[in-house]
């Protein structure tokens, strides 16, 4: 909005609006009038008219919005703005929402009360071989003695880091350090670092699980197993808790267990403002699935 401030202020004055803002991100004071503040659809319409172009609003980690009433209100306002500004043959407002956890992002679309009910979630492509080849080319140009770089080993390490470039690049710096203790190729050191981190993460998850009391374990197990379909207090879940713990578990006990999972540091459970629960760290679901596939769930005290 800032580059179009003069035009927006003129349009706002013509519309009798004294203040224009997009949430808490930016506020523009227009010519003082007796009227109030522009609604979100009005603010976006002003921006579209001032810029003379459609607007694309990109919201990262959008699933965080559903953890508060204010966030849900903002999402509902964005949906209203989209519905008011767009028609089938004339798109003026495009909303792009991304998130690092598909299960949580689904809370924006998966029920009648969700702000964007009926919209689709799509998996974005992960960085892969092209990214690794780019990194290998940089290494070979900056350190010719390292050529040719083994891109297969780099991709193996990148995969172990969950396709996260920041973690991968930090480890790459360690592997290529002149202070590295062994004489092996940096690719092998990088793979070793990735495998060691993966083992540490899995051991931490197993330790966190084993440190829970039986009801907490049962509730977390159910949450991992059911994903988006997790309903903590229905008859099926209560029967599951009883089967796992060997004792009856009331809805009140399950609720206390859930709250204790949320209060741990770091937390193991996430809650939306509508009372929906999910595993806090999506990596724990991948860990759970890998142990299920290997026939090693639940983790034992000897791990």
PDB file of C-alpha atoms in Angstrom:
ATOM      1  CA  UNK A   1       0.000   0.000   0.000  1.00  0.00           C
ATOM      2  CA  UNK A   2       2.802   2.422   0.842  1.00  0.00           C
ATOM      3  CA  UNK A   3       3.941   3.177  -2.757  1.00  0.00           C
ATOM      4  CA  UNK A   4       0.351   4.072  -3.627  1.00  0.00           C
ATOM      5  CA  UNK A   5      -0.229   6.241  -0.545  1.00  0.00           C
ATOM      6  CA  UNK A   6      -1.179   9.483  -2.379  1.00  0.00           C
ATOM      7  CA  UNK A   7      -3.681   7.758  -4.680  1.00  0.00           C
ATOM      8  CA  UNK A   8      -5.182   5.731  -1.837  1.00  0.00           C
ATOM      9  CA  UNK A   9      -5.589   8.794   0.345  1.00  0.00           C
ATOM     10  CA  UNK A  10      -7.379  10.646  -2.474  1.00  0.00           C
ATOM     11  CA  UNK A  11      -9.689   7.705  -3.141  1.00  0.00           C
ATOM     12  CA  UNK A  12     -10.356   7.262   0.578  1.00  0.00           C
ATOM     13  CA  UNK A  13     -11.267  10.933   0.942  1.00  0.00           C
ATOM     14  CA  UNK A  14     -13.630  10.623  -2.018  1.00  0.00           C
ATOM     15  CA  UNK A  15     -15.262   7.613  -0.330  1.00  0.00           C
ATOM     16  CA  UNK A  16     -15.479   9.420   3.012  1.00  0.00           C
ATOM     17  CA  UNK A  17     -13.019   7.076   4.757  1.00  0.00           C
ATOM     18  CA  UNK A  18     -10.642   8.559   7.317  1.00  0.00           C
ATOM     19  CA  UNK A  19      -8.258   5.634   7.883  1.00  0.00           C
ATOM     20  CA  UNK A  20      -7.220   2.745   5.678  1.00  0.00           C
ATOM     21  CA  UNK A  21      -5.394  -0.347   6.875  1.00  0.00           C
ATOM     22  CA  UNK A  22      -4.729  -4.004   6.197  1.00  0.00           C
ATOM     23  CA  UNK A  23      -5.053  -5.579   9.629  1.00  0.00           C
ATOM     24  CA  UNK A  24      -2.143  -4.518  11.821  1.00  0.00           C
ATOM     25  CA  UNK A  25       0.357  -4.532   8.955  1.00  0.00           C
ATOM     26  CA  UNK A  26      -0.004  -0.988   7.654  1.00  0.00           C
ATOM     27  CA  UNK A  27      -2.221   2.022   8.386  1.00  0.00           C
ATOM     28  CA  UNK A  28      -2.688   5.097   6.228  1.00  0.00           C
ATOM     29  CA  UNK A  29      -4.428   8.248   7.460  1.00  0.00           C
ATOM     30  CA  UNK A  30      -6.521   9.908   4.770  1.00  0.00           C
ATOM     31  CA  UNK A  31      -8.281  13.262   4.859  1.00  0.00           C
ATOM     32  CA  UNK A  32     -10.129  13.464   8.202  1.00  0.00           C
ATOM     33  CA  UNK A  33     -13.846  12.839   7.939  1.00  0.00           C
ATOM     34  CA  UNK A  34     -16.647  11.930  10.299  1.00  0.00           C
ATOM     35  CA  UNK A  35     -16.712   8.366   9.025  1.00  0.00           C
ATOM     36  CA  UNK A  36     -14.836   5.414  10.422  1.00  0.00           C
ATOM     37  CA  UNK A  37     -12.061   3.112   9.342  1.00  0.00           C
ATOM     38  CA  UNK A  38     -12.156   1.231   6.039  1.00  0.00           C
ATOM     39  CA  UNK A  39     -13.193  -2.402   6.202  1.00  0.00           C
ATOM     40  CA  UNK A  40     -10.736  -4.947   4.856  1.00  0.00           C
ATOM     41  CA  UNK A  41     -12.627  -5.320   1.536  1.00  0.00           C
ATOM     42  CA  UNK A  42     -12.690  -1.507   1.173  1.00  0.00           C
ATOM     43  CA  UNK A  43      -8.964  -1.257   1.935  1.00  0.00           C
ATOM     44  CA  UNK A  44      -8.152  -3.891  -0.666  1.00  0.00           C
ATOM     45  CA  UNK A  45     -10.469  -2.258  -3.207  1.00  0.00           C
ATOM     46  CA  UNK A  46      -8.657   1.057  -2.655  1.00  0.00           C
ATOM     47  CA  UNK A  47      -5.320  -0.646  -3.221  1.00  0.00           C
ATOM     48  CA  UNK A  48      -6.576  -2.343  -6.404  1.00  0.00           C
ATOM     49  CA  UNK A  49      -7.958   0.928  -7.784  1.00  0.00           C
ATOM     50  CA  UNK A  50      -4.888   2.951  -6.804  1.00  0.00           C
ATOM     51  CA  UNK A  51      -2.493   0.443  -8.355  1.00  0.00           C
ATOM     52  CA  UNK A  52      -4.663  -0.257 -11.366  1.00  0.00           C
ATOM     53  CA  UNK A  53      -3.883  -3.979 -11.072  1.00  0.00           C
ATOM     54  CA  UNK A  54      -5.181  -7.077  -9.317  1.00  0.00           C
ATOM     55  CA  UNK A  55      -3.711  -7.782  -5.885  1.00  0.00           C
ATOM     56  CA  UNK A  56      -2.217 -11.068  -4.709  1.00  0.00           C
ATOM     57  CA  UNK A  57      -2.020 -11.340  -0.920  1.00  0.00           C
ATOM     58  CA  UNK A  58       0.461 -13.984   0.280  1.00  0.00           C
ATOM     59  CA  UNK A  59       0.162 -15.282   3.859  1.00  0.00           C
ATOM     60  CA  UNK A  60       2.912 -17.566   5.148  1.00  0.00           C
ATOM     61  CA  UNK A  61       2.294 -20.081   7.968  1.00  0.00           C
ATOM     62  CA  UNK A  62      -1.416 -19.343   7.550  1.00  0.00           C
ATOM     63  CA  UNK A  63      -2.398 -22.166   9.915  1.00  0.00           C
ATOM     64  CA  UNK A  64      -1.333 -19.972  12.844  1.00  0.00           C
ATOM     65  CA  UNK A  65      -4.366 -17.769  12.174  1.00  0.00           C
ATOM     66  CA  UNK A  66      -6.772 -20.444  13.394  1.00  0.00           C
ATOM     67  CA  UNK A  67      -5.183 -20.585  16.849  1.00  0.00           C
ATOM     68  CA  UNK A  68      -6.849 -17.305  17.904  1.00  0.00           C
ATOM     69  CA  UNK A  69     -10.274 -15.712  17.565  1.00  0.00           C
ATOM     70  CA  UNK A  70      -8.657 -12.610  16.056  1.00  0.00           C
ATOM     71  CA  UNK A  71      -6.937 -14.750  13.431  1.00  0.00           C
ATOM     72  CA  UNK A  72     -10.189 -16.480  12.520  1.00  0.00           C
ATOM     73  CA  UNK A  73     -11.892 -13.094  12.256  1.00  0.00           C
ATOM     74  CA  UNK A  74      -9.179 -11.872   9.898  1.00  0.00           C
ATOM     75  CA  UNK A  75      -9.509 -14.981   7.731  1.00  0.00           C
ATOM     76  CA  UNK A  76     -13.283 -14.505   7.555  1.00  0.00           C
ATOM     77  CA  UNK A  77     -12.712 -10.882   6.516  1.00  0.00           C
ATOM     78  CA  UNK A  78     -10.339 -11.994   3.765  1.00  0.00           C
ATOM     79  CA  UNK A  79     -12.918 -14.453   2.477  1.00  0.00           C
ATOM     80  CA  UNK A  80     -15.521 -11.675   2.483  1.00  0.00           C
ATOM     81  CA  UNK A  81     -13.121  -9.414   0.593  1.00  0.00           C
ATOM     82  CA  UNK A  82     -12.476 -12.148  -1.983  1.00  0.00           C
ATOM     83  CA  UNK A  83     -16.202 -12.753  -2.484  1.00  0.00           C
ATOM     84  CA  UNK A  84     -16.972  -9.042  -2.820  1.00  0.00           C
ATOM     85  CA  UNK A  85     -14.115  -8.126  -5.145  1.00  0.00           C
ATOM     86  CA  UNK A  86     -14.144 -11.095  -7.515  1.00  0.00           C
ATOM     87  CA  UNK A  87     -16.559 -12.292 -10.144  1.00  0.00           C
ATOM     88  CA  UNK A  88     -16.204 -15.356 -12.396  1.00  0.00           C
ATOM     89  CA  UNK A  89     -14.902 -13.273 -15.300  1.00  0.00           C
ATOM     90  CA  UNK A  90     -13.004 -10.598 -13.356  1.00  0.00           C
ATOM     91  CA  UNK A  91     -10.488 -11.580 -10.648  1.00  0.00           C
ATOM     92  CA  UNK A  92      -9.179  -8.652  -8.604  1.00  0.00           C
ATOM     93  CA  UNK A  93      -8.026 -10.347  -5.382  1.00  0.00           C
ATOM     94  CA  UNK A  94      -5.963 -13.533  -5.194  1.00  0.00           C
ATOM     95  CA  UNK A  95      -5.191 -15.157  -1.842  1.00  0.00           C
ATOM     96  CA  UNK A  96      -2.200 -17.473  -1.513  1.00  0.00           C
ATOM     97  CA  UNK A  97      -1.799 -19.188   1.854  1.00  0.00           C
ATOM     98  CA  UNK A  98       1.097 -21.466   2.638  1.00  0.00           C
ATOM     99  CA  UNK A  99       2.092 -23.464   5.684  1.00  0.00           C
ATOM    100  CA  UNK A 100       4.669 -25.966   6.859  1.00  0.00           C
ATOM    101  CA  UNK A 101       2.098 -28.421   8.245  1.00  0.00           C
ATOM    102  CA  UNK A 102      -0.614 -29.738   5.923  1.00  0.00           C
ATOM    103  CA  UNK A 103      -2.698 -31.167   8.778  1.00  0.00           C
ATOM    104  CA  UNK A 104      -2.930 -27.776  10.475  1.00  0.00           C
ATOM    105  CA  UNK A 105      -3.464 -25.878   7.221  1.00  0.00           C
ATOM    106  CA  UNK A 106      -6.470 -28.110   6.541  1.00  0.00           C
ATOM    107  CA  UNK A 107      -8.206 -26.431   9.488  1.00  0.00           C
ATOM    108  CA  UNK A 108      -8.828 -23.465   7.173  1.00  0.00           C
ATOM    109  CA  UNK A 109     -10.913 -25.561   4.783  1.00  0.00           C
ATOM    110  CA  UNK A 110     -12.121 -28.795   6.404  1.00  0.00           C
ATOM    111  CA  UNK A 111     -15.403 -27.907   8.124  1.00  0.00           C
ATOM    112  CA  UNK A 112     -18.481 -25.757   7.634  1.00  0.00           C
ATOM    113  CA  UNK A 113     -17.143 -23.296  10.225  1.00  0.00           C
ATOM    114  CA  UNK A 114     -13.716 -23.047   8.563  1.00  0.00           C
ATOM    115  CA  UNK A 115     -13.150 -19.649   6.900  1.00  0.00           C
ATOM    116  CA  UNK A 116     -12.302 -21.138   3.485  1.00  0.00           C
ATOM    117  CA  UNK A 117     -14.490 -24.225   3.594  1.00  0.00           C
ATOM    118  CA  UNK A 118     -14.405 -26.108   0.300  1.00  0.00           C
ATOM    119  CA  UNK A 119     -11.053 -24.771  -0.891  1.00  0.00           C
ATOM    120  CA  UNK A 120      -8.329 -27.213  -1.860  1.00  0.00           C
ATOM    121  CA  UNK A 121      -4.919 -27.796  -0.262  1.00  0.00           C
ATOM    122  CA  UNK A 122      -2.121 -28.610  -2.696  1.00  0.00           C
ATOM    123  CA  UNK A 123       1.310 -30.046  -1.912  1.00  0.00           C
ATOM    124  CA  UNK A 124       4.020 -27.706  -3.140  1.00  0.00           C
ATOM    125  CA  UNK A 125       6.971 -29.419  -4.872  1.00  0.00           C
ATOM    126  CA  UNK A 126      10.022 -29.909  -2.688  1.00  0.00           C
ATOM    127  CA  UNK A 127      13.493 -28.792  -3.643  1.00  0.00           C
ATOM    128  CA  UNK A 128      15.329 -31.745  -5.115  1.00  0.00           C
ATOM    129  CA  UNK A 129      17.978 -32.749  -7.618  1.00  0.00           C
ATOM    130  CA  UNK A 130      18.091 -29.396  -9.447  1.00  0.00           C
ATOM    131  CA  UNK A 131      18.843 -27.635  -6.143  1.00  0.00           C
ATOM    132  CA  UNK A 132      21.566 -30.178  -5.310  1.00  0.00           C
ATOM    133  CA  UNK A 133      23.137 -29.791  -8.758  1.00  0.00           C
ATOM    134  CA  UNK A 134      23.173 -26.017  -8.253  1.00  0.00           C
ATOM    135  CA  UNK A 135      24.962 -26.442  -4.908  1.00  0.00           C
ATOM    136  CA  UNK A 136      27.426 -28.911  -6.438  1.00  0.00           C
ATOM    137  CA  UNK A 137      28.193 -26.427  -9.223  1.00  0.00           C
ATOM    138  CA  UNK A 138      28.874 -23.685  -6.649  1.00  0.00           C
ATOM    139  CA  UNK A 139      31.206 -25.978  -4.703  1.00  0.00           C
ATOM    140  CA  UNK A 140      33.129 -27.006  -7.827  1.00  0.00           C
ATOM    141  CA  UNK A 141      33.567 -23.404  -8.978  1.00  0.00           C
ATOM    142  CA  UNK A 142      34.645 -22.118  -5.565  1.00  0.00           C
ATOM    143  CA  UNK A 143      36.779 -25.148  -4.657  1.00  0.00           C
ATOM    144  CA  UNK A 144      37.938 -26.879  -7.874  1.00  0.00           C
ATOM    145  CA  UNK A 145      39.837 -29.487  -5.848  1.00  0.00           C
ATOM    146  CA  UNK A 146      36.465 -30.923  -4.727  1.00  0.00           C
ATOM    147  CA  UNK A 147      35.347 -31.720  -8.282  1.00  0.00           C
ATOM    148  CA  UNK A 148      33.564 -33.838  -9.212  1.00  0.00           C
ATOM    149  CA  UNK A 149      31.037 -33.524  -6.386  1.00  0.00           C
ATOM    150  CA  UNK A 150      28.973 -36.636  -5.638  1.00  0.00           C
ATOM    151  CA  UNK A 151      25.452 -35.253  -6.105  1.00  0.00           C
ATOM    152  CA  UNK A 152      23.831 -38.563  -5.087  1.00  0.00           C
ATOM    153  CA  UNK A 153      25.396 -38.328  -1.632  1.00  0.00           C
ATOM    154  CA  UNK A 154      24.400 -34.683  -1.322  1.00  0.00           C
ATOM    155  CA  UNK A 155      20.805 -35.581  -2.216  1.00  0.00           C
ATOM    156  CA  UNK A 156      20.876 -38.393   0.370  1.00  0.00           C
ATOM    157  CA  UNK A 157      21.926 -35.897   3.044  1.00  0.00           C
ATOM    158  CA  UNK A 158      19.367 -33.320   1.880  1.00  0.00           C
ATOM    159  CA  UNK A 159      16.621 -35.944   2.117  1.00  0.00           C
ATOM    160  CA  UNK A 160      17.730 -36.857   5.653  1.00  0.00           C
ATOM    161  CA  UNK A 161      17.404 -33.185   6.592  1.00  0.00           C
ATOM    162  CA  UNK A 162      13.771 -33.270   5.479  1.00  0.00           C
ATOM    163  CA  UNK A 163      14.458 -31.242   2.309  1.00  0.00           C
ATOM    164  CA  UNK A 164      15.124 -28.177   4.466  1.00  0.00           C
ATOM    165  CA  UNK A 165      17.803 -26.027   2.830  1.00  0.00           C
ATOM    166  CA  UNK A 166      18.744 -24.067   5.947  1.00  0.00           C
ATOM    167  CA  UNK A 167      19.678 -27.181   7.921  1.00  0.00           C
ATOM    168  CA  UNK A 168      21.387 -28.674   4.886  1.00  0.00           C
ATOM    169  CA  UNK A 169      23.505 -25.578   4.204  1.00  0.00           C
ATOM    170  CA  UNK A 170      24.560 -25.310   7.847  1.00  0.00           C
ATOM    171  CA  UNK A 171      25.697 -28.945   7.787  1.00  0.00           C
ATOM    172  CA  UNK A 172      27.435 -28.415   4.439  1.00  0.00           C
ATOM    173  CA  UNK A 173      29.487 -25.639   6.008  1.00  0.00           C
ATOM    174  CA  UNK A 174      30.509 -27.953   8.838  1.00  0.00           C
ATOM    175  CA  UNK A 175      31.378 -30.780   6.445  1.00  0.00           C
ATOM    176  CA  UNK A 176      33.567 -28.520   4.294  1.00  0.00           C
ATOM    177  CA  UNK A 177      35.329 -26.854   7.222  1.00  0.00           C
ATOM    178  CA  UNK A 178      39.120 -27.095   7.074  1.00  0.00           C
ATOM    179  CA  UNK A 179      38.920 -28.045  10.759  1.00  0.00           C
ATOM    180  CA  UNK A 180      37.132 -31.321   9.952  1.00  0.00           C
ATOM    181  CA  UNK A 181      38.814 -34.045  11.967  1.00  0.00           C
ATOM    182  CA  UNK A 182      38.923 -36.854   9.386  1.00  0.00           C
ATOM    183  CA  UNK A 183      40.355 -37.168   5.897  1.00  0.00           C
ATOM    184  CA  UNK A 184      37.187 -38.431   4.191  1.00  0.00           C
ATOM    185  CA  UNK A 185      35.437 -36.585   1.401  1.00  0.00           C
ATOM    186  CA  UNK A 186      33.124 -33.767   2.509  1.00  0.00           C
ATOM    187  CA  UNK A 187      30.126 -35.574   0.965  1.00  0.00           C
ATOM    188  CA  UNK A 188      30.638 -38.517   3.322  1.00  0.00           C
ATOM    189  CA  UNK A 189      31.006 -36.195   6.294  1.00  0.00           C
ATOM    190  CA  UNK A 190      27.787 -34.440   5.265  1.00  0.00           C
ATOM    191  CA  UNK A 191      25.874 -37.735   5.060  1.00  0.00           C
ATOM    192  CA  UNK A 192      27.256 -38.748   8.467  1.00  0.00           C
ATOM    193  CA  UNK A 193      26.126 -35.448   9.981  1.00  0.00           C
ATOM    194  CA  UNK A 194      22.653 -35.884   8.493  1.00  0.00           C
ATOM    195  CA  UNK A 195      22.324 -39.456   9.737  1.00  0.00           C
ATOM    196  CA  UNK A 196      23.544 -38.487  13.226  1.00  0.00           C
ATOM    197  CA  UNK A 197      21.011 -35.665  13.411  1.00  0.00           C
ATOM    198  CA  UNK A 198      18.240 -37.969  12.234  1.00  0.00           C
ATOM    199  CA  UNK A 199      19.127 -40.484  14.961  1.00  0.00           C
ATOM    200  CA  UNK A 200      19.217 -37.725  17.591  1.00  0.00           C
ATOM    201  CA  UNK A 201      15.788 -36.399  16.521  1.00  0.00           C
ATOM    202  CA  UNK A 202      14.268 -39.891  16.602  1.00  0.00           C
ATOM    203  CA  UNK A 203      15.815 -40.618  19.994  1.00  0.00           C
ATOM    204  CA  UNK A 204      14.443 -37.329  21.351  1.00  0.00           C
ATOM    205  CA  UNK A 205      10.963 -38.212  20.086  1.00  0.00           C
ATOM    206  CA  UNK A 206      11.145 -41.682  21.635  1.00  0.00           C
ATOM    207  CA  UNK A 207      12.378 -40.178  24.895  1.00  0.00           C
ATOM    208  CA  UNK A 208       9.566 -37.620  24.905  1.00  0.00           C
ATOM    209  CA  UNK A 209       6.996 -40.359  24.305  1.00  0.00           C
ATOM    210  CA  UNK A 210       8.411 -42.674  26.966  1.00  0.00           C
ATOM    211  CA  UNK A 211       8.476 -39.786  29.456  1.00  0.00           C
ATOM    212  CA  UNK A 212       4.682 -39.432  29.295  1.00  0.00           C
ATOM    213  CA  UNK A 213       2.252 -41.109  31.649  1.00  0.00           C
ATOM    214  CA  UNK A 214       0.030 -43.882  30.182  1.00  0.00           C
ATOM    215  CA  UNK A 215      -2.968 -41.655  29.447  1.00  0.00           C
ATOM    216  CA  UNK A 216      -0.796 -39.023  27.761  1.00  0.00           C
ATOM    217  CA  UNK A 217       0.859 -41.747  25.675  1.00  0.00           C
ATOM    218  CA  UNK A 218      -2.528 -43.122  24.627  1.00  0.00           C
ATOM    219  CA  UNK A 219      -3.852 -39.687  23.660  1.00  0.00           C
ATOM    220  CA  UNK A 220      -0.709 -38.819  21.680  1.00  0.00           C
ATOM    221  CA  UNK A 221      -0.798 -42.246  19.997  1.00  0.00           C
ATOM    222  CA  UNK A 222      -4.400 -41.674  18.931  1.00  0.00           C
ATOM    223  CA  UNK A 223      -3.568 -38.188  17.646  1.00  0.00           C
ATOM    224  CA  UNK A 224      -0.643 -39.520  15.602  1.00  0.00           C
ATOM    225  CA  UNK A 225      -2.751 -42.336  14.221  1.00  0.00           C
ATOM    226  CA  UNK A 226      -5.846 -40.350  13.279  1.00  0.00           C
ATOM    227  CA  UNK A 227      -4.312 -37.112  12.002  1.00  0.00           C
ATOM    228  CA  UNK A 228      -7.006 -34.724  10.773  1.00  0.00           C
ATOM    229  CA  UNK A 229      -9.673 -37.216  11.878  1.00  0.00           C
ATOM    230  CA  UNK A 230      -8.635 -37.048  15.547  1.00  0.00           C
ATOM    231  CA  UNK A 231     -11.632 -36.590  17.851  1.00  0.00           C
ATOM    232  CA  UNK A 232     -10.320 -36.752  21.412  1.00  0.00           C
ATOM    233  CA  UNK A 233     -13.547 -37.490  23.275  1.00  0.00           C
ATOM    234  CA  UNK A 234     -15.688 -39.653  20.998  1.00  0.00           C
ATOM    235  CA  UNK A 235     -16.558 -43.231  21.910  1.00  0.00           C
ATOM    236  CA  UNK A 236     -13.930 -44.720  19.604  1.00  0.00           C
ATOM    237  CA  UNK A 237     -11.143 -42.632  21.121  1.00  0.00           C
ATOM    238  CA  UNK A 238     -12.193 -43.365  24.700  1.00  0.00           C
ATOM    239  CA  UNK A 239     -12.290 -47.079  23.868  1.00  0.00           C
ATOM    240  CA  UNK A 240      -8.817 -46.772  22.342  1.00  0.00           C
ATOM    241  CA  UNK A 241      -7.444 -45.099  25.484  1.00  0.00           C
ATOM    242  CA  UNK A 242      -8.922 -47.876  27.618  1.00  0.00           C
ATOM    243  CA  UNK A 243      -7.401 -50.566  25.415  1.00  0.00           C
ATOM    244  CA  UNK A 244      -3.943 -48.965  25.515  1.00  0.00           C
ATOM    245  CA  UNK A 245      -3.885 -48.112  29.233  1.00  0.00           C
ATOM    246  CA  UNK A 246      -5.881 -51.100  30.478  1.00  0.00           C
ATOM    247  CA  UNK A 247      -8.127 -48.757  32.479  1.00  0.00           C
ATOM    248  CA  UNK A 248     -11.222 -46.610  31.773  1.00  0.00           C
ATOM    249  CA  UNK A 249     -10.286 -43.082  30.670  1.00  0.00           C
ATOM    250  CA  UNK A 250     -12.920 -40.361  31.012  1.00  0.00           C
ATOM    251  CA  UNK A 251     -13.236 -37.389  28.680  1.00  0.00           C
ATOM    252  CA  UNK A 252     -12.019 -35.193  31.542  1.00  0.00           C
ATOM    253  CA  UNK A 253      -8.836 -37.276  31.943  1.00  0.00           C
ATOM    254  CA  UNK A 254      -8.250 -37.158  28.191  1.00  0.00           C
ATOM    255  CA  UNK A 255      -8.688 -33.373  28.224  1.00  0.00           C
ATOM    256  CA  UNK A 256      -6.177 -32.991  31.059  1.00  0.00           C
ATOM    257  CA  UNK A 257      -3.739 -35.179  29.141  1.00  0.00           C
ATOM    258  CA  UNK A 258      -4.157 -33.026  26.040  1.00  0.00           C
ATOM    259  CA  UNK A 259      -3.566 -29.820  27.966  1.00  0.00           C
ATOM    260  CA  UNK A 260      -0.457 -31.288  29.570  1.00  0.00           C
ATOM    261  CA  UNK A 261       0.842 -32.208  26.092  1.00  0.00           C
ATOM    262  CA  UNK A 262       0.310 -28.591  25.020  1.00  0.00           C
ATOM    263  CA  UNK A 263       2.048 -27.224  28.112  1.00  0.00           C
ATOM    264  CA  UNK A 264       5.207 -29.283  27.723  1.00  0.00           C
ATOM    265  CA  UNK A 265       8.385 -27.580  26.544  1.00  0.00           C
ATOM    266  CA  UNK A 266       8.565 -28.010  23.638  1.00  0.00           C
ATOM    267  CA  UNK A 267       4.829 -28.679  23.259  1.00  0.00           C
ATOM    268  CA  UNK A 268       3.691 -31.978  21.748  1.00  0.00           C
ATOM    269  CA  UNK A 269       0.106 -30.921  20.899  1.00  0.00           C
ATOM    270  CA  UNK A 270      -1.373 -27.950  19.015  1.00  0.00           C
ATOM    271  CA  UNK A 271      -4.866 -26.530  19.425  1.00  0.00           C
ATOM    272  CA  UNK A 272      -6.969 -24.309  17.192  1.00  0.00           C
ATOM    273  CA  UNK A 273      -9.374 -21.723  18.569  1.00  0.00           C
ATOM    274  CA  UNK A 274     -12.222 -24.067  17.598  1.00  0.00           C
ATOM    275  CA  UNK A 275     -10.910 -26.812  19.882  1.00  0.00           C
ATOM    276  CA  UNK A 276      -9.250 -28.947  17.199  1.00  0.00           C
ATOM    277  CA  UNK A 277      -6.043 -30.736  18.126  1.00  0.00           C
ATOM    278  CA  UNK A 278      -3.024 -31.852  16.119  1.00  0.00           C
ATOM    279  CA  UNK A 279       0.533 -32.956  16.765  1.00  0.00           C
ATOM    280  CA  UNK A 280       2.693 -29.846  17.200  1.00  0.00           C
ATOM    281  CA  UNK A 281       5.640 -31.103  15.113  1.00  0.00           C
ATOM    282  CA  UNK A 282       4.729 -32.707  11.780  1.00  0.00           C
ATOM    283  CA  UNK A 283       8.046 -34.599  11.900  1.00  0.00           C
ATOM    284  CA  UNK A 284       6.639 -36.674  14.763  1.00  0.00           C
ATOM    285  CA  UNK A 285       3.947 -38.049  12.456  1.00  0.00           C
ATOM    286  CA  UNK A 286       6.605 -39.137   9.950  1.00  0.00           C
ATOM    287  CA  UNK A 287       8.550 -40.780  12.794  1.00  0.00           C
ATOM    288  CA  UNK A 288       5.395 -42.565  13.966  1.00  0.00           C
ATOM    289  CA  UNK A 289       4.623 -43.837  10.454  1.00  0.00           C
ATOM    290  CA  UNK A 290       8.180 -45.081   9.953  1.00  0.00           C
ATOM    291  CA  UNK A 291       8.021 -47.095  13.195  1.00  0.00           C
ATOM    292  CA  UNK A 292       4.590 -48.467  12.261  1.00  0.00           C
ATOM    293  CA  UNK A 293       5.911 -49.571   8.861  1.00  0.00           C
ATOM    294  CA  UNK A 294       8.938 -51.185  10.518  1.00  0.00           C
ATOM    295  CA  UNK A 295       6.759 -52.988  13.080  1.00  0.00           C
ATOM    296  CA  UNK A 296       8.522 -51.183  15.924  1.00  0.00           C
ATOM    297  CA  UNK A 297       5.664 -49.178  17.432  1.00  0.00           C
ATOM    298  CA  UNK A 298       5.307 -48.286  20.251  1.00  0.00           C
ATOM    299  CA  UNK A 299       8.907 -47.432  21.113  1.00  0.00           C
ATOM    300  CA  UNK A 300      10.303 -49.527  23.939  1.00  0.00           C
ATOM    301  CA  UNK A 301      12.164 -48.347  27.007  1.00  0.00           C
ATOM    302  CA  UNK A 302      15.333 -49.959  25.626  1.00  0.00           C
ATOM    303  CA  UNK A 303      15.479 -47.630  22.604  1.00  0.00           C
TER     304      UNK A 303
END
